[in-house]
PDB file of C-alpha atoms in Angstrom:
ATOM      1  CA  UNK A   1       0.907-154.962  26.676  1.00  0.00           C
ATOM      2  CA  UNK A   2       1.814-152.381  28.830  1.00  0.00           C
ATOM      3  CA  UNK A   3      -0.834-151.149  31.960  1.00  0.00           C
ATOM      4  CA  UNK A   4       0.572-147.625  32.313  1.00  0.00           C
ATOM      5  CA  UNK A   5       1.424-144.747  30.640  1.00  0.00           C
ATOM      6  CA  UNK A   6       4.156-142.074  31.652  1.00  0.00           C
ATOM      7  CA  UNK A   7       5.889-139.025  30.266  1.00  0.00           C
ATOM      8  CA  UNK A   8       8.878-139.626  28.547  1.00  0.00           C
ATOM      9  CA  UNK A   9      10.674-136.917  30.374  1.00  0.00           C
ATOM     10  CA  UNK A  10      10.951-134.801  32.784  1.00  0.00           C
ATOM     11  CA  UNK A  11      13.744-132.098  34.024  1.00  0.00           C
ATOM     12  CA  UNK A  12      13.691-130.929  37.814  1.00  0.00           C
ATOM     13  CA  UNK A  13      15.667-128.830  39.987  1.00  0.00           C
ATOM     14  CA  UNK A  14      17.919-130.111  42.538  1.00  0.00           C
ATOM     15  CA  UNK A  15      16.503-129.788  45.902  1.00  0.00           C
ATOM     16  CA  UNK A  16      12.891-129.631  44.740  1.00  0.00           C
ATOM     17  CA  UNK A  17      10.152-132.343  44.741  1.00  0.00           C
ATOM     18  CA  UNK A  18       9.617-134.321  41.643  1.00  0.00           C
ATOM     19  CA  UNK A  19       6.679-135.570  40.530  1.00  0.00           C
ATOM     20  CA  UNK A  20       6.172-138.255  38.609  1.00  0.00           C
ATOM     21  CA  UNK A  21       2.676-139.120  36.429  1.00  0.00           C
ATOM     22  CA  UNK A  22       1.201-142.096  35.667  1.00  0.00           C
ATOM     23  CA  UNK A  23      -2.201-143.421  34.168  1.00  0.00           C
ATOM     24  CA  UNK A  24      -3.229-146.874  34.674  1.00  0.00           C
ATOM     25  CA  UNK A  25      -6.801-146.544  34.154  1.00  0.00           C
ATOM     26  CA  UNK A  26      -7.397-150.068  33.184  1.00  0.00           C
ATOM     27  CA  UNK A  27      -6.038-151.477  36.556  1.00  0.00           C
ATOM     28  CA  UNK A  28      -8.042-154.143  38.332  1.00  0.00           C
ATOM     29  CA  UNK A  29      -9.161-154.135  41.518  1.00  0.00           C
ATOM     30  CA  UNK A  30      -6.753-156.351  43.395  1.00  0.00           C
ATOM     31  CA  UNK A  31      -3.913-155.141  41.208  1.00  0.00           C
ATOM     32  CA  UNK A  32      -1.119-152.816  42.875  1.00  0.00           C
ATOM     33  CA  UNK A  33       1.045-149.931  41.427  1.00  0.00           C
ATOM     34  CA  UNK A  34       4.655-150.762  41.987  1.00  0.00           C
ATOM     35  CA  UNK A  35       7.362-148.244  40.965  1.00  0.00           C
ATOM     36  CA  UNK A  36      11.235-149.257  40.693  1.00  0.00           C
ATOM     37  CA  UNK A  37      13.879-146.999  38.649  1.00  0.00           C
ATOM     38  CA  UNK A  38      16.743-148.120  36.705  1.00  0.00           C
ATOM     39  CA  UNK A  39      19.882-145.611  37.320  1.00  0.00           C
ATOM     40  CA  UNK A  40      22.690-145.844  34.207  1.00  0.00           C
ATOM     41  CA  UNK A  41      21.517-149.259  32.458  1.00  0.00           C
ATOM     42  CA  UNK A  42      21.812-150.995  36.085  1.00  0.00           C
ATOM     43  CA  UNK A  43      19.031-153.707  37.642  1.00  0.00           C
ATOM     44  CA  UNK A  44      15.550-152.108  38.767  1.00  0.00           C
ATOM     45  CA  UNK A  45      15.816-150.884  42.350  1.00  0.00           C
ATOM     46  CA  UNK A  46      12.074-150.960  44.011  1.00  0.00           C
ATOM     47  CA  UNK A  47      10.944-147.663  45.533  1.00  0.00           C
ATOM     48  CA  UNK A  48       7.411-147.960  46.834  1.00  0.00           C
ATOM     49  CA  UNK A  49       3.822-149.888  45.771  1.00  0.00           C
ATOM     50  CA  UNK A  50       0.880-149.328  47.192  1.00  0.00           C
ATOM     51  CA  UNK A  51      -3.229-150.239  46.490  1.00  0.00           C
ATOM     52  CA  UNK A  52      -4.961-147.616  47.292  1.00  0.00           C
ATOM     53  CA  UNK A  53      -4.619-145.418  50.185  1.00  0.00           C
ATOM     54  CA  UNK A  54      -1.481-143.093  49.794  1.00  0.00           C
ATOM     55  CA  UNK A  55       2.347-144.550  51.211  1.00  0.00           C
ATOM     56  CA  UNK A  56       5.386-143.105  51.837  1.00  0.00           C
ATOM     57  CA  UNK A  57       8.050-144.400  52.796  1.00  0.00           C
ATOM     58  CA  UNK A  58      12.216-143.093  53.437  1.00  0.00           C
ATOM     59  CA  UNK A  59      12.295-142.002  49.558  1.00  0.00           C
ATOM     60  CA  UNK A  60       9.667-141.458  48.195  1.00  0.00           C
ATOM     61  CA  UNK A  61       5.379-140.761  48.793  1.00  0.00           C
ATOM     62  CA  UNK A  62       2.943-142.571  46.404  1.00  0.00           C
ATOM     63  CA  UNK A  63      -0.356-140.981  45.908  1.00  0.00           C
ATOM     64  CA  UNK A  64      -3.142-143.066  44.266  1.00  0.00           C
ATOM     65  CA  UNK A  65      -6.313-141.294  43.266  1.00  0.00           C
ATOM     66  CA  UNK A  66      -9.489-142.484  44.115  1.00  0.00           C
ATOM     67  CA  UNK A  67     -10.643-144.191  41.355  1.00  0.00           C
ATOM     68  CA  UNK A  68      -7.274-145.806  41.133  1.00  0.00           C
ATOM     69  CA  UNK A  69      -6.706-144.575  37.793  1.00  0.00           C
ATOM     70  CA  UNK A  70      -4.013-142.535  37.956  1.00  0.00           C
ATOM     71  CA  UNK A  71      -0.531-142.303  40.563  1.00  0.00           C
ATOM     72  CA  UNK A  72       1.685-139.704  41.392  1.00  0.00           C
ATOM     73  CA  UNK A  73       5.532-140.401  42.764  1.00  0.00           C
ATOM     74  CA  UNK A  74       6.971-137.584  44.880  1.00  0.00           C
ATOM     75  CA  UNK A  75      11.025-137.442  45.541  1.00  0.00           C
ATOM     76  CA  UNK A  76      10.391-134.771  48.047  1.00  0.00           C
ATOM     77  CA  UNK A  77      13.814-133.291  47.383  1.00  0.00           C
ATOM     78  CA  UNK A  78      15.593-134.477  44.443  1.00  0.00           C
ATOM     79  CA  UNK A  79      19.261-134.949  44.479  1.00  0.00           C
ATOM     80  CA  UNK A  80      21.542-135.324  40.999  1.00  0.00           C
ATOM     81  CA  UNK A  81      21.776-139.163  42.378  1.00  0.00           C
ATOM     82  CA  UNK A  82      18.277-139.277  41.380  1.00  0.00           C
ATOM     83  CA  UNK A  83      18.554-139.435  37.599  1.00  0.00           C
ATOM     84  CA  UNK A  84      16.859-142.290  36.058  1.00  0.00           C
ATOM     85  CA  UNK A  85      14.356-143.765  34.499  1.00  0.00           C
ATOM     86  CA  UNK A  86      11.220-144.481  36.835  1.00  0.00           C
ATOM     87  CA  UNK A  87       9.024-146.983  35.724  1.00  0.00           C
ATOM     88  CA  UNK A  88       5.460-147.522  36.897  1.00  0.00           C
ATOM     89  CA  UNK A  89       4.451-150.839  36.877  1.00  0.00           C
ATOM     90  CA  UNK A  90       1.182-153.025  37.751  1.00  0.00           C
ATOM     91  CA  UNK A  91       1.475-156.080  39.498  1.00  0.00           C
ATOM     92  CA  UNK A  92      -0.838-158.635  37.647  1.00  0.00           C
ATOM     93  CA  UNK A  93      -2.663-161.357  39.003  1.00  0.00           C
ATOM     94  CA  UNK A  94      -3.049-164.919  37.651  1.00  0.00           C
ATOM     95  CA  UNK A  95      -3.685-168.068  38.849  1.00  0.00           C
ATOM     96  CA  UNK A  96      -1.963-167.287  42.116  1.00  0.00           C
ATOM     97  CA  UNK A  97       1.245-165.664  40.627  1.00  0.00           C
ATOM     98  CA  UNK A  98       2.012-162.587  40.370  1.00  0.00           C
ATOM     99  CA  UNK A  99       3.964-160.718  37.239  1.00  0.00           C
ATOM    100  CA  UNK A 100       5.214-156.822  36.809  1.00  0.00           C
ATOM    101  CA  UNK A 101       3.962-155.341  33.522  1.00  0.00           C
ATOM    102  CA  UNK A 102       6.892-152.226  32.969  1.00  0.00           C
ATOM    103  CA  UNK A 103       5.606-149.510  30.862  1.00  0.00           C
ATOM    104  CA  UNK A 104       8.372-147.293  29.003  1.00  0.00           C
ATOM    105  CA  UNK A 105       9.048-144.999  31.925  1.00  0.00           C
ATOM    106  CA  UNK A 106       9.943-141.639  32.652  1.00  0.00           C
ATOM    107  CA  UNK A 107      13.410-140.515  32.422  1.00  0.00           C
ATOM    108  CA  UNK A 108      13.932-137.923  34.922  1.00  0.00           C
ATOM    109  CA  UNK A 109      16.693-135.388  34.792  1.00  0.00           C
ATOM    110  CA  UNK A 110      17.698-133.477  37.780  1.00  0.00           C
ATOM    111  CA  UNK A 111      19.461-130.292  37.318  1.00  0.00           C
ATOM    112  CA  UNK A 112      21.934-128.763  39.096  1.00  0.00           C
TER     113      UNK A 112
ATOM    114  CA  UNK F   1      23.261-160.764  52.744  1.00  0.00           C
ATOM    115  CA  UNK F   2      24.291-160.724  48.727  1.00  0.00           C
ATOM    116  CA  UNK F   3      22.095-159.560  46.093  1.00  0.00           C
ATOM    117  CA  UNK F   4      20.755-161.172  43.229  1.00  0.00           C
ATOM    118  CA  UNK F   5      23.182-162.028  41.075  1.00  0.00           C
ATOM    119  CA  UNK F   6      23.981-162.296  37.386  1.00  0.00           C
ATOM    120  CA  UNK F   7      26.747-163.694  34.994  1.00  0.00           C
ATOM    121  CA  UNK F   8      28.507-163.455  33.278  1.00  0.00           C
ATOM    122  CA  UNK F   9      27.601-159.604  33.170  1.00  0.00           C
ATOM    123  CA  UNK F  10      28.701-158.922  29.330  1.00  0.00           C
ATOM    124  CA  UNK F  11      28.129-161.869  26.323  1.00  0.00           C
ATOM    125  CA  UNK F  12      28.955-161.695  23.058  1.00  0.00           C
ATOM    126  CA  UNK F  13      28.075-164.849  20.370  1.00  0.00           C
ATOM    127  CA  UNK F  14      27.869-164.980  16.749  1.00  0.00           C
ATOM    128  CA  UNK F  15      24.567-165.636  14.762  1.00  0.00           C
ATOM    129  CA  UNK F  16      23.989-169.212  15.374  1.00  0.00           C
ATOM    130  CA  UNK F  17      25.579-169.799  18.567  1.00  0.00           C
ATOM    131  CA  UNK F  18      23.608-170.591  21.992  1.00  0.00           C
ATOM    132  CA  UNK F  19      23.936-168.367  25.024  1.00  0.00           C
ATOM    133  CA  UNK F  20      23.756-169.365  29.004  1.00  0.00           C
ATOM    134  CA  UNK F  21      22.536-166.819  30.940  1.00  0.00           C
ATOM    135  CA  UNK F  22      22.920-167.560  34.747  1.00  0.00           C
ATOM    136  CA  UNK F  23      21.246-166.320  37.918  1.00  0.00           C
ATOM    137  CA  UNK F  24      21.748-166.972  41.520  1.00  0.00           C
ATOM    138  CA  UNK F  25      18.569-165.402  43.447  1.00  0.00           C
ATOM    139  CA  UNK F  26      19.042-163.973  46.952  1.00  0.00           C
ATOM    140  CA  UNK F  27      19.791-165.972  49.629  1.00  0.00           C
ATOM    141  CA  UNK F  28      16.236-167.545  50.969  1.00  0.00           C
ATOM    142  CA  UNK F  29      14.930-167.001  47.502  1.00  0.00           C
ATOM    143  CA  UNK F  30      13.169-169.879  45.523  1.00  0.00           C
ATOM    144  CA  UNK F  31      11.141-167.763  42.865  1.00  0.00           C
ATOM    145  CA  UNK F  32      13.006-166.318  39.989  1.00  0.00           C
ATOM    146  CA  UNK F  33      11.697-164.225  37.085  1.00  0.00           C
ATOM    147  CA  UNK F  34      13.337-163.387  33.793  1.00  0.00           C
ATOM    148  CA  UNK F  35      12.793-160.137  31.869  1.00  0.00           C
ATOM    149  CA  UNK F  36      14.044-159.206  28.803  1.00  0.00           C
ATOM    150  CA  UNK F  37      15.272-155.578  27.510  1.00  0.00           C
ATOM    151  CA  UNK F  38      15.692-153.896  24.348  1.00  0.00           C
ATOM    152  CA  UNK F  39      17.699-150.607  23.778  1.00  0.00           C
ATOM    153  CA  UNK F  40      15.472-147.987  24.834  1.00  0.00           C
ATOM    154  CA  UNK F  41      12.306-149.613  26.235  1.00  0.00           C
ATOM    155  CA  UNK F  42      10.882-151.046  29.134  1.00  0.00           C
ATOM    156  CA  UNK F  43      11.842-154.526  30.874  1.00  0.00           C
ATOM    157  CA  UNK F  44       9.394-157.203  29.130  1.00  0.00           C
ATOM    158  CA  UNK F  45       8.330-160.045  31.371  1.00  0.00           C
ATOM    159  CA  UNK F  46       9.497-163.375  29.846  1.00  0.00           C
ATOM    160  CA  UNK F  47       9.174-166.393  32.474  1.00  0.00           C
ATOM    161  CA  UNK F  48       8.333-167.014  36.221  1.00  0.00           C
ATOM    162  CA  UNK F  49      10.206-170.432  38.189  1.00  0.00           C
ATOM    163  CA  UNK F  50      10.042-171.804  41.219  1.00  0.00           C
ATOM    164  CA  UNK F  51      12.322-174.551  42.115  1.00  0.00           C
ATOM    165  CA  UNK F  52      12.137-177.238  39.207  1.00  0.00           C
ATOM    166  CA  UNK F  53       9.201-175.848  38.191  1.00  0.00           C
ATOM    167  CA  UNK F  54       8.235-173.075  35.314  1.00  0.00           C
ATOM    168  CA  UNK F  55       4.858-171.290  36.670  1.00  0.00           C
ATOM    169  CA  UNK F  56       4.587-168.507  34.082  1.00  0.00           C
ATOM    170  CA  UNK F  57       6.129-168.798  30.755  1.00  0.00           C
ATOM    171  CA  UNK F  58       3.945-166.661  28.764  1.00  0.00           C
ATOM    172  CA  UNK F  59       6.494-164.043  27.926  1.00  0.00           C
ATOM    173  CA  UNK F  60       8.575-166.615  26.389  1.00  0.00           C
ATOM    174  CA  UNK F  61       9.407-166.734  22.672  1.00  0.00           C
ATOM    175  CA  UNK F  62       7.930-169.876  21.039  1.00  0.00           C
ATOM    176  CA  UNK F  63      11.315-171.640  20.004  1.00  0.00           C
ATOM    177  CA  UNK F  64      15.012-171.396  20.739  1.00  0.00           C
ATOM    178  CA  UNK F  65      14.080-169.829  24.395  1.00  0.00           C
ATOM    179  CA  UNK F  66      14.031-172.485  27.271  1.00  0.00           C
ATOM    180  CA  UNK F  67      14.779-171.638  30.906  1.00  0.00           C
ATOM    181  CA  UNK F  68      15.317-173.944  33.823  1.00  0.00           C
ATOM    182  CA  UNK F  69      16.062-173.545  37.744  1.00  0.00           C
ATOM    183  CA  UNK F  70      17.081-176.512  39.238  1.00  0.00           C
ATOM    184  CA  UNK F  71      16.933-178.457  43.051  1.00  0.00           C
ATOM    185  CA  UNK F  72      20.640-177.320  43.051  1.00  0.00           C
ATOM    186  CA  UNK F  73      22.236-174.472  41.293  1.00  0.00           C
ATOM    187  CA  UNK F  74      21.259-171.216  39.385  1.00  0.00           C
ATOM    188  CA  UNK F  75      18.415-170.611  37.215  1.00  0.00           C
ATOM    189  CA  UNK F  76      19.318-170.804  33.109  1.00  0.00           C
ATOM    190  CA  UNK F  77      18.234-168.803  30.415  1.00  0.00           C
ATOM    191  CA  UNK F  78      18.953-170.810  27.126  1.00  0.00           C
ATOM    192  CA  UNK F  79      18.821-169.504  24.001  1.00  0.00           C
ATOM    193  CA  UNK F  80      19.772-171.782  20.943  1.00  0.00           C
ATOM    194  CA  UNK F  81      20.823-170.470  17.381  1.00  0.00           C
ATOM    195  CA  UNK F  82      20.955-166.632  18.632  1.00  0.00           C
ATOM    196  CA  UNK F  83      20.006-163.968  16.100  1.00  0.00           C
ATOM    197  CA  UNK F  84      20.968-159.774  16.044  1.00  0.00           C
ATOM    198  CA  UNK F  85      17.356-159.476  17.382  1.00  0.00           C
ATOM    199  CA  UNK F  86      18.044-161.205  20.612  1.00  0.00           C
ATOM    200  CA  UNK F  87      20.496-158.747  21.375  1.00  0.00           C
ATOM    201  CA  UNK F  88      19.562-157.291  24.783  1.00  0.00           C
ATOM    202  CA  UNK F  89      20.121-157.150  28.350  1.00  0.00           C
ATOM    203  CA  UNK F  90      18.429-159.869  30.286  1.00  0.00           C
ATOM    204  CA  UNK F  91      17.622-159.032  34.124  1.00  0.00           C
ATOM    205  CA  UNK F  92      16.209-161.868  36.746  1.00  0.00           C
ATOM    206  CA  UNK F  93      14.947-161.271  39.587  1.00  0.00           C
ATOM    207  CA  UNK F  94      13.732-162.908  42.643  1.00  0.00           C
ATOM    208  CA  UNK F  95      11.444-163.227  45.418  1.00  0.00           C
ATOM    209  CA  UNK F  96      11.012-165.428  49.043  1.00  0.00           C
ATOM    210  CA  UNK F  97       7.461-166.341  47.830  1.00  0.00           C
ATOM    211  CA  UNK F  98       4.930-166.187  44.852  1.00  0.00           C
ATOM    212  CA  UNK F  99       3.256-163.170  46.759  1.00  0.00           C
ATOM    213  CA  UNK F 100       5.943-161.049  48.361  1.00  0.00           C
ATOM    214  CA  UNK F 101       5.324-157.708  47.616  1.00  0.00           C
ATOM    215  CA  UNK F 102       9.200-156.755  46.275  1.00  0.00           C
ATOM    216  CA  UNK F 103      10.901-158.632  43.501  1.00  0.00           C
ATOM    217  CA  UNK F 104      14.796-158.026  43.486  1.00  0.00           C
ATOM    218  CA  UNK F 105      16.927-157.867  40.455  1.00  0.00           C
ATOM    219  CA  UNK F 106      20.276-158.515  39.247  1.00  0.00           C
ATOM    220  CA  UNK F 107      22.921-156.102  37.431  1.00  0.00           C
ATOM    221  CA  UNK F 108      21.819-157.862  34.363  1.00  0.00           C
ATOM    222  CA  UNK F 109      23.226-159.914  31.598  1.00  0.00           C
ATOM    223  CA  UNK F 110      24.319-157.892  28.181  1.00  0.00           C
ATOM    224  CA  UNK F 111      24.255-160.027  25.174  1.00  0.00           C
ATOM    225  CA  UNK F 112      25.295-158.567  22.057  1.00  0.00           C
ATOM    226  CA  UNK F 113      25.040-160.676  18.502  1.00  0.00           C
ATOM    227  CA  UNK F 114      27.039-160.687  15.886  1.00  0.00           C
TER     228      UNK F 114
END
């Protein structure tokens, strides 16, 4: 069962920043929020994770509330190359392993 | 340094028939997950190896699903006596250790039934 809940969709300007929701309000403490996006049917490509203090990194920031129960993604300026779907995913722990639980994703549209 | 990859990339079988699904992780990479698919959702966690070893198979149907990953070779995804339902692109992906913060994934694996 899926951790997270996203939008479905979401249109934004080229050369603006998107941002992306995402509730995950039953997330565990030692459980991170991962977030990969899938361009055209292709393999996941990874964009940024983090626990609980915010990251950024060359593409994108990731800002976790305090409570952990909610995540933002920010493309700072959004290119047509960035329509996809973005997933938001929580990395689940058991046993020693680890395992990504995808929820249905957002499918971005950036406009020209 | 070449990715994770997948083959064959497109597979088609009729009702009945088994399918191989292959991966070859990323050079360095002994952990290899398999996620399943279907048109218009999310990828669904099936199984977690590490060499010779399954770890994590709860995501695994109950019968005609196996999947192996051997001292030598790629990792398998079996499935026996395929149905229209398991139509659906399969994606592994790997990792350099059970706790490495990025998992990598392959172009994917398209099966279609018939």
């Amino acid at each position: 069962d899926a951790k997270t809940t996203q939008p479905t969709s979401m249109d934004c300007a080229e050369g603006r920043a998107a941002n992306l929701p995402c509730n995950h309000s039953t997330i565990s403490g030692n459980e991170y929020v991962y977030w990969y996006r899938q361009i055209h049917s292709q393999g996941p490509q990874y964009i940024i994770h983090g626990l609980k203090n915010n990251e950024t990194n060359e593409m994108a920031s990731l800002i976790i509330t305090e409570d952990r129960k909610s995540s933002t993604l920010i493309l700072p300026h959004a290119t047509l190359r960035d329509t996809a779907v973005y997933y938001c995913i929580v990395r689940v722990a058991n046993s020693g392993t680890y395992k990504y639980i995808f929820g249905t994703g957002t499918r971005l549209k950036v406009l020209a | 340094n070449a990715g994770v990859m997948q083959n064959p990339r497109h597979l088609v079988r009729r009702r009945g028939q088994e399918a191989r699904l292959r991966c070859s992780p990323m050079k360095g990479h002994s952990h290899v997950y398999w996620y399943r698919q279907l048109p218009e959702e999310g990828l669904k966690f099936m199984v977690y190896l590490q060499k010779e070893n399954i770890i994590d198979e709860s995501g695994m149907p109950k019968e005609r699903f196996s999947a192996e990953f051997p001292k030598e070779g790629p990792s398998i995804l079996r499935i026996q006596q395929v149905v229209r339902g398991d139509s659906a692109a399969y994606f592994c992906a790997s990792s350099a250790s059970a706790n490495t913060y990025e998992q990598y994934f392959g172009p994917g694996t398209r099966l279609t039934v018939t």
